[in-house]
Structure formats: C-alpha cells, structure tokens
Amino acid sequence: MKTLRRPKIRDQVANQIQQYIVSEKLGPGDRLPTESKLAETFGISRMSLREATKALEFLGIVESKAGVGLTVRCIDMERLTEHLSFHAGLLEADPQQLIDSRVILETGVLPHVVQRMKKDPAIEAGLREIVRQFESARDLKTFIAIDIQFHRSLLEASGLQPLVAFGDLLHVFFQRFRESVKKAGWKEGVESHRRLIDHLAAGNLDKATAELRKHIESHKERS
Amino acid sequence: MKTLRRPKIRDQVANQIQQYIVSEKLGPGDRLPTESKLAETFGISRMSLREATKALEFLGIVESKAGVGLTVRCIDMERLTEHLSFHAGLLEADPQQLIDSRVILETGVLPHVVQRMKKDPAIEAGLREIVRQFESARDLKTFIAIDIQFHRSLLEASGLQPLVAFGDLLHVFFQRFRESVKKAGWKEGVESHRRLIDHLAAGNLDKATAELRKHIESHKERS
DNA sequence: GATGATCTTATTGTAAGATAATCCAATCAC
DNA sequence: GTGATTGGATTATCTTACAATAAGATCATC
C-alpha cells in the first residue's frame, strides 16, 4: 500500500490556470490577470501562485515579464527537446529498439520524399549540398553534426512535421552511442548517403529503402 | 530589434542544478542537498531557488517531498504528453500530415508485429479481446476510447517503446477531429480491425498494411 | 504643437523570516 | 524483540517588504 500524498497546491493551481486559459479562450499573446488577482481568486498566497506560474513558464505555456504581467505563449518544441536531452543521460533505452524505430521512421517517409522531389528540385539540391559538406568534415564531432542534419533534412523533405519532431527526439537518445562511429566508417557513410540520394532522384524506392536501412543498421555493429 | 531580457535567476539556477546532477553523476533516487544548502551555494534566496526546483519538479526531473528533500527522478512520459495535450487546442496541425504520419508509424511496425505474434500467442489474443469490446460499445466516447487502445496495443505489440510514445503524441493531436466519426462508420471500423488481425495472424503483411492504411485514411473524408 | 525627459503607477522579481505539515530514524516502554 | 512515541530535519506555505522593470501620463522646452 502506497502512502498517497496530499496533492500539492501548486499542481492544482497550475491546472486551474490552464483551465482558466481554456475556458476564457485565451490564445498566444493574451494577458492573464496579475499574480495578486490570481492568488486572491484561488485563495492562496502570491508565493504559492508564483511557484505554479513559474513552472508553467518553464514549460513554455506562459510568459511573465516584470512591469507587464503574464501572457499566454505558444509551445516551444525546442525547449521541450532541450529538456528531454537532459534525460538522455539518465534514461536507458534499448539500442536495438532505437535503431528499429529510426528505420521505420526514415524509410517510411521515402515515398513522400520521392514524390516531393519530383515537384521541387530544391530538395535534391539541398540534400546533395549536405553530402558535399561531409567531405570537408575534419573531425568526428563535425561529421556527426552533419550526419544529424542530413537525416533531419530527409525527414523535412517529406513535409511531415510531426515525424521531424519525432526524429529529433530519437536523435537525442541516439547521441550516446553515436560517438562510437569509427573513422573507417566515414567514407562508407558518405558514399551511402550519396547513393541514397541517387536512388531517390531516380525514383527507385526499393533500392533507396534498402540503402537507408543498411546505413542505419550499421550503427548496430559499432555500439 | 528585440528587447533582450535580463536572464532570470531561476532559469540560471535551474540549469545550474541540472549541471550539478550531471557533474555529480547522480541517478534516479539519489538525493540533492537541502533547499537551504543549495540556496546558500548559489548565493540566492531560498525563494528563488524554490521557483527553480519547482519548475524542475514540474518537468519531472526532480522530486521534492516534505521531510525528505530533493531526489533525482526518472522522466515521466505520461506527464509530458499530458502537458502537450494542453497545447493541442492552441496548436494547429495539418490533418493530412497527421494522417500520413500515422500511416507511416503504424504500417511500419507491422513486420515487427507479425514476427512477434508468431512467438507469443498472447499478442493476438490481446488484440482480439479489444475487438470484442468494440461490439459492446454503446456510445461514441467509448468507441473512440477503445479505438485508441487498439492502435496503442498494435504499436506495443511491435515492442518498440519509442514508437508507442510517438503514437500517443499523435493521438493527442488527432483527438480534435476524431470526434467527427459517424455512427455509420462504427460497423465498418470494427470489421476493419478484425480483418487486420486476421491478415497479421496469417502473416500476410501486404494485405494487413493495405487494410490499416485504408482504415486510417478513412478519417480524411470525415473531417 | 511637437518632442523628449521625467514622474507615476502597476506589476513582477527577489529577499528574509515565520509557522505548519511531513517524513525518517532513534528512542523508549512493554 | 516489537511497537509506539518522540525529536530533528526538511519541505510546504504564508506574510511582509523592498527592488527592478516597463508602460503610460505629465510636464518642460523648443
């Protein structure tokens, strides 16, 4: 039997504030009542209310400026991944699951990428430009950064925003064992990316999928 | 030109605390110094420090209990989706993108599902049980709840934890226009789920994929 | 009258201290 | 030994106060 803790005031208040935002149909930029007013409304001290609002501010739900007050804010995906990345070090994730997830995600968007490539030549140009940057990479850190950018661009090329966000999250967890890439793998990695684009440009979906799958799964042996 | 705000103490402190956790190699369950100690260390008042710790607690990074102190906590995916769901109302997402993303995610895991189904008969039994519940659904709300559970179980059956989380996030955004499901679609929906399981159990990947794709894309017309 | 500096006011930011609630462990009674 | 009690440590919450900031009002000057 677990000792059920008394629900903390600030959590209740934080929820109440969120409900207030919804019920009043407030959107980004709209103002909330002052801290004093809110505290009085909820029947708590201003300090306790602040702990709730500060938490919401940290989550990117509201913004507070001295002399102005509280305003509703739009969500900030960057902020989210930023905090998630902190957990990456603590969290344990099965490398095989991460690899499989990436394969599904990235090979899944390829049909969309091929389709959009036909309409917009800038997509292919952008990807090829990144591959060129690979060749000038001098150290591992740069190489990894470019690799991440390439795969992100690939997802972006699909035009599916949600999957881009998911890709970012996966990369955060990937980071840890990504650094095990050997220098020997560099050249092959660059070539692999180039072949992938060639297949995509030619509309050869099957070959592109196989190439990408092989590339991602090559992380397995290195870990 | 943007007015550059003075960096707020609590944000700096929140980062300092995170750095402290990392530098001391603290893991879930480990304890942090007391509020007073930390405040003294950082040279700020206890109140400011609290605003930082409370924010971190809200994010699920630390936990504070009266009489115990601050302890490092593991990330809480539920908490995360909970807060994201709040933003769903404010955020606008392209329905077509959501549908395409779901198709990629759910059809992508099917090969894994088929493979795991062969080894563990409990998986098929679990999915069929959910389909049975569909038939006893009396109102739209229940129907939707079961539908969500079915698709979640499908992702879970793949054994790929990250994708389960991503599926949850997508469903949050889906909610809005999911309620447009017509009663006429019920029966067809139940049948579609049943056929999907049949194809999976038979190891017929192509048919299963086609069935699932059709099912998800049927949301398009209803929106 | 227009313009820029200054003052006022409202609001959040930070601080220090006090009291209550909670938990853990050591102590004590049996 | 075992269970209840107590004490110390720690957070939870409140109170009060003052500093910092920003927006608008006022006023002097040209």
Coordinates of C-alpha atoms (C1' of nucleotides) in Angstrom, one line a residue:
Chain A
M1 CA 0.0 0.0 0.0
K2 CA 1.4 3.3 -1.1
T3 CA 1.1 6.3 1.1
L4 CA -0.9 8.6 -1.1
R5 CA 0.5 12.1 -0.7
R6 CA -1.6 15.1 -0.3
P7 CA -1.9 16.7 -3.7
K8 CA 0.2 19.8 -3.7
I9 CA -1.3 23.2 -4.1
R10 CA 0.9 24.4 -6.8
D11 CA -0.1 21.5 -9.0
Q12 CA -3.7 22.1 -8.5
V13 CA -3.2 25.8 -9.2
A14 CA -1.2 25.1 -12.3
N15 CA -4.1 23.0 -13.6
Q16 CA -6.5 25.7 -12.6
I17 CA -4.6 28.3 -14.5
Q18 CA -4.6 26.1 -17.6
Q19 CA -8.3 25.6 -17.3
Y20 CA -8.7 29.3 -17.0
I21 CA -6.8 29.8 -20.2
V22 CA -9.0 27.3 -22.0
S23 CA -12.3 28.5 -20.5
E24 CA -11.5 32.1 -21.3
K25 CA -10.4 31.0 -24.8
L26 CA -7.1 32.8 -24.5
G27 CA -4.6 32.5 -27.3
P28 CA -0.9 33.3 -27.6
G29 CA -0.2 36.9 -26.6
D30 CA -3.4 37.3 -24.5
R31 CA -2.9 38.6 -21.0
L32 CA -3.8 36.9 -17.7
P33 CA -4.8 38.6 -14.5
T34 CA -2.0 39.8 -12.2
E35 CA -0.3 37.5 -9.7
S36 CA -2.1 39.2 -6.9
K37 CA -5.5 38.8 -8.6
L38 CA -5.0 35.2 -9.4
A39 CA -3.7 34.4 -5.9
E40 CA -6.8 36.1 -4.4
T41 CA -9.1 34.2 -6.8
F42 CA -7.6 30.9 -5.9
G43 CA -7.5 31.8 -2.2
I44 CA -3.7 31.2 -1.8
S45 CA -0.7 33.3 -1.2
R46 CA 1.1 35.1 -4.0
M47 CA 4.2 33.0 -3.4
S48 CA 2.4 29.7 -3.9
L49 CA 0.8 31.0 -7.0
R50 CA 4.2 32.1 -8.3
E51 CA 5.5 28.6 -8.0
A52 CA 2.7 27.4 -10.2
T53 CA 3.2 30.2 -12.8
K54 CA 6.9 29.7 -12.8
A55 CA 6.5 26.1 -13.6
L56 CA 4.1 26.9 -16.4
E57 CA 6.6 29.5 -17.7
F58 CA 9.3 26.9 -17.7
L59 CA 7.1 24.6 -19.7
G60 CA 6.6 27.4 -22.2
I61 CA 2.9 27.8 -21.6
V62 CA 3.0 31.3 -20.2
E63 CA 5.5 34.1 -20.2
S64 CA 5.9 36.6 -17.4
K65 CA 7.7 40.0 -17.7
A66 CA 8.3 42.5 -15.0
G67 CA 6.1 45.5 -15.3
V68 CA 3.8 43.8 -17.8
G69 CA 2.3 40.6 -16.4
L70 CA 1.6 37.1 -17.5
T71 CA 0.9 36.4 -21.2
V72 CA -0.1 33.2 -22.9
R73 CA 2.6 31.7 -25.0
C74 CA 2.8 29.2 -27.8
I75 CA 4.5 25.9 -27.2
D76 CA 8.2 25.7 -27.9
M77 CA 9.3 22.4 -29.3
E78 CA 13.0 23.4 -28.9
R79 CA 12.6 23.9 -25.2
L80 CA 11.0 20.5 -25.0
T81 CA 13.7 18.6 -26.7
E82 CA 16.2 20.6 -24.7
H83 CA 14.9 19.2 -21.5
L84 CA 14.5 15.8 -22.9
S85 CA 18.1 15.7 -24.0
F86 CA 19.0 16.2 -20.4
H87 CA 17.2 13.0 -19.5
A88 CA 19.0 11.1 -22.3
G89 CA 21.9 10.6 -19.9
L90 CA 19.8 9.1 -17.2
L91 CA 17.4 7.2 -19.4
E92 CA 18.2 3.8 -20.6
A93 CA 16.9 2.8 -24.0
D94 CA 17.5 -0.4 -25.9
P95 CA 19.8 0.5 -28.8
Q96 CA 18.2 -2.1 -31.0
Q97 CA 14.8 -0.5 -30.4
L98 CA 16.2 2.9 -31.3
I99 CA 17.6 1.5 -34.5
D100 CA 14.4 -0.2 -35.5
S101 CA 12.4 2.9 -34.7
R102 CA 14.7 5.0 -36.9
V103 CA 14.5 2.6 -39.7
I104 CA 10.7 2.6 -39.7
L105 CA 10.5 6.4 -39.4
E106 CA 13.1 7.2 -42.1
T107 CA 12.3 4.5 -44.6
G108 CA 8.6 5.3 -44.1
V109 CA 8.9 8.8 -45.4
L110 CA 10.8 7.9 -48.5
P111 CA 7.7 7.6 -50.7
H112 CA 6.7 11.1 -49.7
V113 CA 10.2 12.3 -50.3
V114 CA 10.4 10.9 -53.8
Q115 CA 7.0 12.4 -54.6
R116 CA 8.0 15.9 -53.4
M117 CA 11.4 15.7 -55.1
K118 CA 9.8 15.5 -58.4
K119 CA 7.9 18.7 -57.9
D120 CA 10.6 20.7 -56.1
P121 CA 14.2 20.4 -57.4
A122 CA 15.5 22.4 -54.4
I123 CA 15.0 19.4 -52.2
E124 CA 17.5 17.3 -54.0
A125 CA 19.9 20.2 -54.2
G126 CA 19.7 20.7 -50.5
L127 CA 20.5 17.1 -49.7
R128 CA 23.4 17.0 -52.1
E129 CA 24.8 20.1 -50.6
I130 CA 24.9 18.4 -47.2
V131 CA 26.7 15.4 -48.7
R132 CA 29.3 17.8 -50.1
Q133 CA 29.9 19.2 -46.6
F134 CA 30.6 15.7 -45.4
E135 CA 33.7 15.6 -47.5
S136 CA 35.1 18.6 -45.8
A137 CA 34.5 17.3 -42.3
R138 CA 37.7 17.1 -40.4
D139 CA 36.8 15.8 -37.0
L140 CA 34.3 13.3 -35.6
K141 CA 32.1 16.0 -34.0
T142 CA 31.6 17.8 -37.2
F143 CA 30.9 14.6 -39.0
I144 CA 28.2 13.6 -36.5
A145 CA 26.6 17.1 -36.7
I146 CA 26.4 16.9 -40.5
D147 CA 25.0 13.4 -40.3
I148 CA 22.3 14.5 -38.0
Q149 CA 21.5 17.4 -40.3
F150 CA 21.3 15.1 -43.3
H151 CA 18.8 12.8 -41.7
R152 CA 16.8 15.7 -40.4
S153 CA 16.6 17.2 -43.8
L154 CA 15.5 13.9 -45.2
L155 CA 12.5 13.9 -42.8
E156 CA 11.8 17.5 -43.5
A157 CA 11.8 16.7 -47.2
S158 CA 8.7 14.5 -46.6
G159 CA 6.8 17.6 -45.4
L160 CA 5.5 15.7 -42.4
Q161 CA 6.2 18.0 -39.4
P162 CA 5.3 15.5 -36.7
L163 CA 7.8 13.0 -37.9
V164 CA 10.5 15.6 -38.0
A165 CA 9.9 16.2 -34.3
F166 CA 10.0 12.5 -33.6
G167 CA 13.2 12.2 -35.5
D168 CA 14.7 14.9 -33.3
L169 CA 13.7 13.0 -30.2
L170 CA 15.2 9.8 -31.4
H171 CA 18.5 11.5 -32.2
V172 CA 18.7 12.8 -28.7
F173 CA 18.7 9.2 -27.4
F174 CA 20.9 8.1 -30.2
Q175 CA 23.7 10.6 -29.2
R176 CA 25.2 8.4 -26.6
F177 CA 26.3 5.5 -28.7
R178 CA 26.6 7.5 -31.9
E179 CA 30.1 8.7 -30.9
S180 CA 31.3 5.2 -31.4
V181 CA 31.5 5.8 -35.1
K182 CA 34.9 4.7 -36.3
K183 CA 36.8 6.9 -38.6
A184 CA 36.9 3.9 -41.0
G185 CA 33.2 4.3 -41.4
W186 CA 33.4 7.9 -42.6
K187 CA 34.0 7.2 -46.3
E188 CA 31.5 4.5 -46.5
G189 CA 28.9 6.7 -44.7
V190 CA 29.4 9.5 -47.2
E191 CA 29.0 7.1 -50.1
S192 CA 26.0 5.6 -48.6
H193 CA 24.3 9.0 -48.3
R194 CA 25.2 9.8 -51.9
R195 CA 23.8 6.5 -53.2
L196 CA 20.6 7.1 -51.2
I197 CA 20.0 10.4 -53.0
D198 CA 20.7 8.9 -56.4
H199 CA 18.1 6.2 -55.8
L200 CA 15.6 8.8 -54.6
A201 CA 16.2 11.1 -57.5
A202 CA 15.8 8.2 -59.9
G203 CA 12.5 7.3 -58.2
N204 CA 13.8 3.9 -57.2
L205 CA 12.1 3.5 -53.9
D206 CA 13.1 -0.1 -53.2
K207 CA 16.8 0.5 -53.6
A208 CA 16.6 3.7 -51.6
T209 CA 14.9 2.0 -48.8
A210 CA 17.4 -0.9 -48.7
E211 CA 20.3 1.6 -48.7
L212 CA 18.9 3.7 -45.9
R213 CA 18.1 0.6 -43.8
K214 CA 21.6 -0.7 -44.2
H215 CA 23.0 2.6 -43.3
I216 CA 21.1 3.0 -40.1
E217 CA 21.6 -0.6 -39.0
S218 CA 25.3 -0.2 -39.5
H219 CA 25.2 1.6 -36.1
K220 CA 24.4 -1.7 -34.5
E221 CA 27.8 -3.3 -35.0
R222 CA 29.6 -0.2 -33.8
S223 CA 27.9 0.0 -30.4
Chain B
M1 CA 15.2 44.8 -32.7
K2 CA 14.2 42.6 -29.8
T3 CA 14.4 43.8 -26.3
L4 CA 16.9 41.5 -24.7
R5 CA 15.6 40.4 -21.4
R6 CA 17.9 40.1 -18.5
P7 CA 18.4 36.4 -17.9
K8 CA 16.3 35.4 -15.0
I9 CA 17.8 34.0 -11.9
R10 CA 15.6 30.9 -11.7
D11 CA 16.5 29.8 -15.2
Q12 CA 20.2 30.1 -14.5
V13 CA 19.7 28.3 -11.2
A14 CA 17.6 25.5 -12.9
N15 CA 20.5 25.0 -15.3
Q16 CA 23.0 25.0 -12.5
I17 CA 21.1 22.3 -10.7
Q18 CA 20.9 20.2 -13.8
Q19 CA 24.7 20.6 -14.2
Y20 CA 25.1 19.7 -10.6
I21 CA 23.2 16.5 -11.2
V22 CA 25.3 15.6 -14.2
S23 CA 28.7 16.6 -12.7
E24 CA 28.0 14.6 -9.5
K25 CA 26.8 11.7 -11.7
L26 CA 23.5 11.5 -9.8
G27 CA 20.9 9.0 -11.0
P28 CA 17.3 8.4 -10.2
G29 CA 16.7 8.1 -6.5
D30 CA 19.8 10.0 -5.4
R31 CA 19.4 12.9 -3.1
L32 CA 20.3 16.5 -3.6
P33 CA 21.4 19.0 -0.9
T34 CA 18.6 20.7 1.0
E35 CA 17.0 23.9 -0.3
S36 CA 18.8 26.0 2.2
K37 CA 22.2 24.5 1.3
L38 CA 21.6 24.9 -2.4
A39 CA 20.4 28.5 -2.0
E40 CA 23.5 29.3 0.0
T41 CA 25.7 27.6 -2.5
F42 CA 24.3 29.6 -5.4
G43 CA 24.1 32.8 -3.3
I44 CA 20.4 33.4 -3.7
S45 CA 17.4 33.4 -1.5
R46 CA 15.6 30.2 -0.8
M47 CA 12.5 31.5 -2.5
S48 CA 14.3 31.9 -5.9
L49 CA 15.8 28.5 -5.5
R50 CA 12.4 27.1 -4.9
E51 CA 11.0 28.5 -8.1
A52 CA 13.7 26.7 -9.9
T53 CA 13.3 23.4 -8.2
K54 CA 9.5 23.6 -8.5
A55 CA 9.9 24.1 -12.2
L56 CA 12.2 21.1 -12.5
E57 CA 9.8 19.1 -10.4
F58 CA 7.0 20.0 -12.8
L59 CA 9.2 18.8 -15.7
G60 CA 9.7 15.5 -13.8
I61 CA 13.4 16.0 -13.4
V62 CA 13.5 16.1 -9.6
E63 CA 11.0 15.2 -6.9
S64 CA 10.7 17.0 -3.6
K65 CA 9.0 15.6 -0.5
A66 CA 8.5 17.3 2.8
G67 CA 10.7 15.8 5.4
V68 CA 12.9 14.1 2.9
G69 CA 14.3 16.6 0.5
L70 CA 15.1 16.7 -3.2
T71 CA 15.7 13.5 -5.2
V72 CA 16.5 12.9 -8.8
R73 CA 13.7 11.4 -10.7
C74 CA 13.3 9.5 -14.0
I75 CA 11.5 11.1 -16.8
D76 CA 7.8 10.7 -17.0
M77 CA 6.5 10.3 -20.4
E78 CA 2.9 10.5 -19.2
R79 CA 3.5 13.9 -17.7
L80 CA 5.0 15.1 -20.9
T81 CA 2.1 14.0 -23.1
E82 CA -0.3 15.4 -20.5
H83 CA 1.2 18.9 -20.9
L84 CA 1.5 18.5 -24.7
S85 CA -2.2 17.7 -24.9
F86 CA -3.0 21.0 -23.4
H87 CA -1.3 22.7 -26.3
A88 CA -3.2 20.6 -28.8
G89 CA -6.1 23.0 -28.5
L90 CA -3.9 26.0 -29.3
L91 CA -1.8 24.4 -31.8
E92 CA -2.9 23.9 -35.4
A93 CA -1.7 20.8 -37.2
D94 CA -2.5 19.9 -40.8
P95 CA -4.9 16.9 -40.6
Q96 CA -3.4 15.4 -43.7
Q97 CA 0.1 15.4 -42.2
L98 CA -1.3 13.7 -39.1
I99 CA -2.9 11.0 -41.1
D100 CA 0.2 10.4 -43.2
S101 CA 2.3 10.3 -40.1
R102 CA 0.1 7.7 -38.5
V103 CA 0.1 5.6 -41.6
I104 CA 3.9 5.5 -41.7
L105 CA 4.1 4.8 -38.0
E106 CA 1.5 2.1 -37.8
T107 CA 2.2 0.3 -41.0
G108 CA 5.9 0.5 -40.3
V109 CA 5.6 -1.6 -37.2
L110 CA 3.5 -4.4 -38.8
P111 CA 6.5 -6.5 -39.8
H112 CA 7.7 -6.4 -36.2
V113 CA 4.2 -7.3 -35.0
V114 CA 3.9 -10.3 -37.3
Q115 CA 7.3 -11.6 -36.2
R116 CA 6.4 -11.2 -32.5
M117 CA 3.0 -12.7 -33.0
K118 CA 4.5 -15.9 -34.1
K119 CA 6.4 -16.3 -30.9
D120 CA 3.9 -15.0 -28.4
P121 CA 0.2 -16.0 -28.9
A122 CA -0.8 -13.7 -26.1
I123 CA -0.4 -10.7 -28.5
E124 CA -3.0 -11.9 -30.9
A125 CA -5.4 -12.8 -28.1
G126 CA -5.0 -9.3 -26.6
L127 CA -5.9 -7.6 -29.9
R128 CA -8.8 -9.8 -30.5
E129 CA -10.1 -9.1 -27.0
I130 CA -10.1 -5.4 -27.8
V131 CA -12.1 -6.0 -31.0
R132 CA -14.7 -7.9 -28.9
Q133 CA -15.0 -4.9 -26.7
F134 CA -15.9 -2.8 -29.8
E135 CA -19.1 -4.7 -30.2
S136 CA -20.3 -3.8 -26.8
A137 CA -19.5 -0.1 -27.2
R138 CA -22.7 1.9 -26.8
D139 CA -21.7 5.5 -27.2
L140 CA -19.2 7.4 -29.4
K141 CA -17.0 8.2 -26.4
T142 CA -16.5 4.6 -25.5
F143 CA -15.9 3.7 -29.2
I144 CA -13.2 6.2 -29.5
A145 CA -11.5 5.1 -26.3
I146 CA -11.4 1.5 -27.5
D147 CA -10.2 2.5 -30.9
I148 CA -7.3 4.4 -29.3
Q149 CA -6.5 1.5 -27.1
F150 CA -6.4 -0.8 -30.1
H151 CA -4.0 1.2 -32.1
R152 CA -1.8 1.7 -29.0
S153 CA -1.8 -2.1 -28.4
L154 CA -0.8 -2.5 -32.0
L155 CA 2.2 -0.3 -31.5
E156 CA 3.0 -2.0 -28.2
A157 CA 2.9 -5.4 -30.0
S158 CA 5.9 -4.2 -32.0
G159 CA 8.0 -4.0 -28.8
L160 CA 9.3 -0.6 -29.9
Q161 CA 8.8 1.7 -27.0
P162 CA 9.7 4.9 -28.7
L163 CA 7.1 4.5 -31.3
V164 CA 4.5 3.8 -28.7
A165 CA 5.2 7.2 -27.2
F166 CA 5.1 8.8 -30.6
G167 CA 1.8 7.2 -31.3
D168 CA 0.4 8.7 -28.0
L169 CA 1.5 12.1 -29.1
L170 CA -0.1 11.8 -32.5
H171 CA -3.4 10.7 -30.9
V172 CA -3.4 13.8 -28.8
F173 CA -3.5 15.9 -31.9
F174 CA -5.9 13.6 -33.6
Q175 CA -8.5 14.0 -30.8
R176 CA -9.9 17.1 -32.2
F177 CA -11.2 15.9 -35.4
R178 CA -11.6 12.3 -34.3
E179 CA -15.0 13.1 -32.8
S180 CA -16.4 13.6 -36.3
V181 CA -16.6 9.8 -36.6
K182 CA -20.1 9.0 -37.8
K183 CA -22.1 6.3 -36.3
A184 CA -22.3 4.7 -39.8
G185 CA -18.6 4.1 -39.6
W186 CA -18.7 2.0 -36.5
K187 CA -19.5 -1.3 -38.0
E188 CA -17.1 -0.9 -40.8
G189 CA -14.4 0.1 -38.3
V190 CA -14.9 -3.0 -36.2
E191 CA -14.7 -5.2 -39.3
S192 CA -11.6 -3.4 -40.5
H193 CA -9.9 -4.1 -37.2
R194 CA -10.9 -7.7 -37.3
R195 CA -9.6 -8.2 -40.9
L196 CA -6.3 -6.5 -39.9
I197 CA -5.7 -9.1 -37.2
D198 CA -6.6 -11.9 -39.5
H199 CA -4.1 -10.8 -42.0
L200 CA -1.4 -10.3 -39.4
A201 CA -2.1 -13.7 -37.9
A202 CA -1.8 -15.3 -41.3
G203 CA 1.4 -13.5 -41.8
N204 CA 0.1 -11.7 -44.8
L205 CA 1.9 -8.4 -44.5
D206 CA 0.8 -6.7 -47.7
K207 CA -2.9 -7.2 -47.0
A208 CA -2.5 -6.1 -43.4
T209 CA -0.7 -3.0 -44.5
A210 CA -3.3 -2.1 -47.1
E211 CA -6.1 -2.7 -44.6
L212 CA -4.6 -0.5 -41.9
R213 CA -3.8 2.3 -44.4
K214 CA -7.3 2.3 -45.6
H215 CA -8.6 2.4 -42.1
I216 CA -6.5 5.4 -41.0
E217 CA -7.1 7.3 -44.2
S218 CA -10.8 6.9 -43.8
H219 CA -10.5 9.7 -41.2
K220 CA -9.8 12.1 -44.1
E221 CA -13.3 12.1 -45.5
R222 CA -14.9 12.5 -42.2
S223 CA -13.0 15.7 -41.2
Chain C
dG1 C1' 2.0 72.0 -31.3
dA2 C1' 5.7 68.5 -31.2
dT3 C1' 9.2 66.3 -28.8
dG4 C1' 11.8 64.5 -25.4
dA5 C1' 12.7 63.9 -20.4
dT6 C1' 10.7 62.8 -16.1
dC7 C1' 7.3 61.1 -12.9
dT8 C1' 3.7 57.8 -11.6
dT9 C1' 1.8 53.6 -11.2
dA10 C1' 1.2 48.8 -11.9
dT11 C1' 3.5 44.5 -12.0
dT12 C1' 6.8 41.1 -11.4
dG13 C1' 11.5 39.9 -9.2
dT14 C1' 13.9 38.9 -5.1
dA15 C1' 14.6 38.5 -0.3
dA16 C1' 14.1 37.2 4.8
dG17 C1' 11.6 35.2 8.2
dA18 C1' 7.9 32.5 10.4
dT19 C1' 4.7 28.7 11.1
dA20 C1' 2.7 24.2 9.7
dA21 C1' 3.0 19.7 7.7
dT22 C1' 5.6 15.7 6.7
dC23 C1' 8.9 12.1 7.0
dC24 C1' 12.7 9.3 8.9
dA25 C1' 15.0 7.4 12.4
dA26 C1' 16.3 7.0 17.0
dT27 C1' 14.5 6.3 21.4
dC28 C1' 11.6 4.4 24.8
dA29 C1' 8.1 1.4 27.0
dC30 C1' 6.4 -3.1 27.3
Chain D
dG1 C1' 12.2 -8.1 20.2
dT2 C1' 8.4 -5.2 18.9
dG3 C1' 5.5 -1.5 18.6
dA4 C1' 4.6 3.3 19.9
dT5 C1' 6.5 7.8 20.7
dT6 C1' 9.2 11.5 20.2
dG7 C1' 12.6 14.7 18.1
dG8 C1' 15.1 16.6 14.4
dA9 C1' 15.4 17.7 9.7
dT10 C1' 13.2 19.2 5.6
dT11 C1' 9.9 20.9 2.7
dA12 C1' 5.2 23.5 2.2
dT13 C1' 3.0 27.5 2.7
dC14 C1' 2.3 32.2 4.1
dT15 C1' 3.5 37.1 5.3
dT16 C1' 5.7 41.2 4.6
dA17 C1' 8.9 44.1 2.4
dC18 C1' 11.5 46.2 -1.0
dA19 C1' 13.9 46.3 -5.6
dA20 C1' 13.6 46.2 -10.7
dT21 C1' 11.1 46.8 -14.7
dA22 C1' 8.0 48.6 -18.2
dA23 C1' 4.2 51.2 -19.8
dG24 C1' 1.7 55.3 -19.8
dA25 C1' 0.9 60.1 -18.1
dT26 C1' 2.7 64.5 -17.2
dC27 C1' 5.4 68.4 -18.0
dA28 C1' 9.1 71.4 -19.6
dT29 C1' 11.3 73.0 -23.6
dC30 C1' 11.8 74.4 -28.1

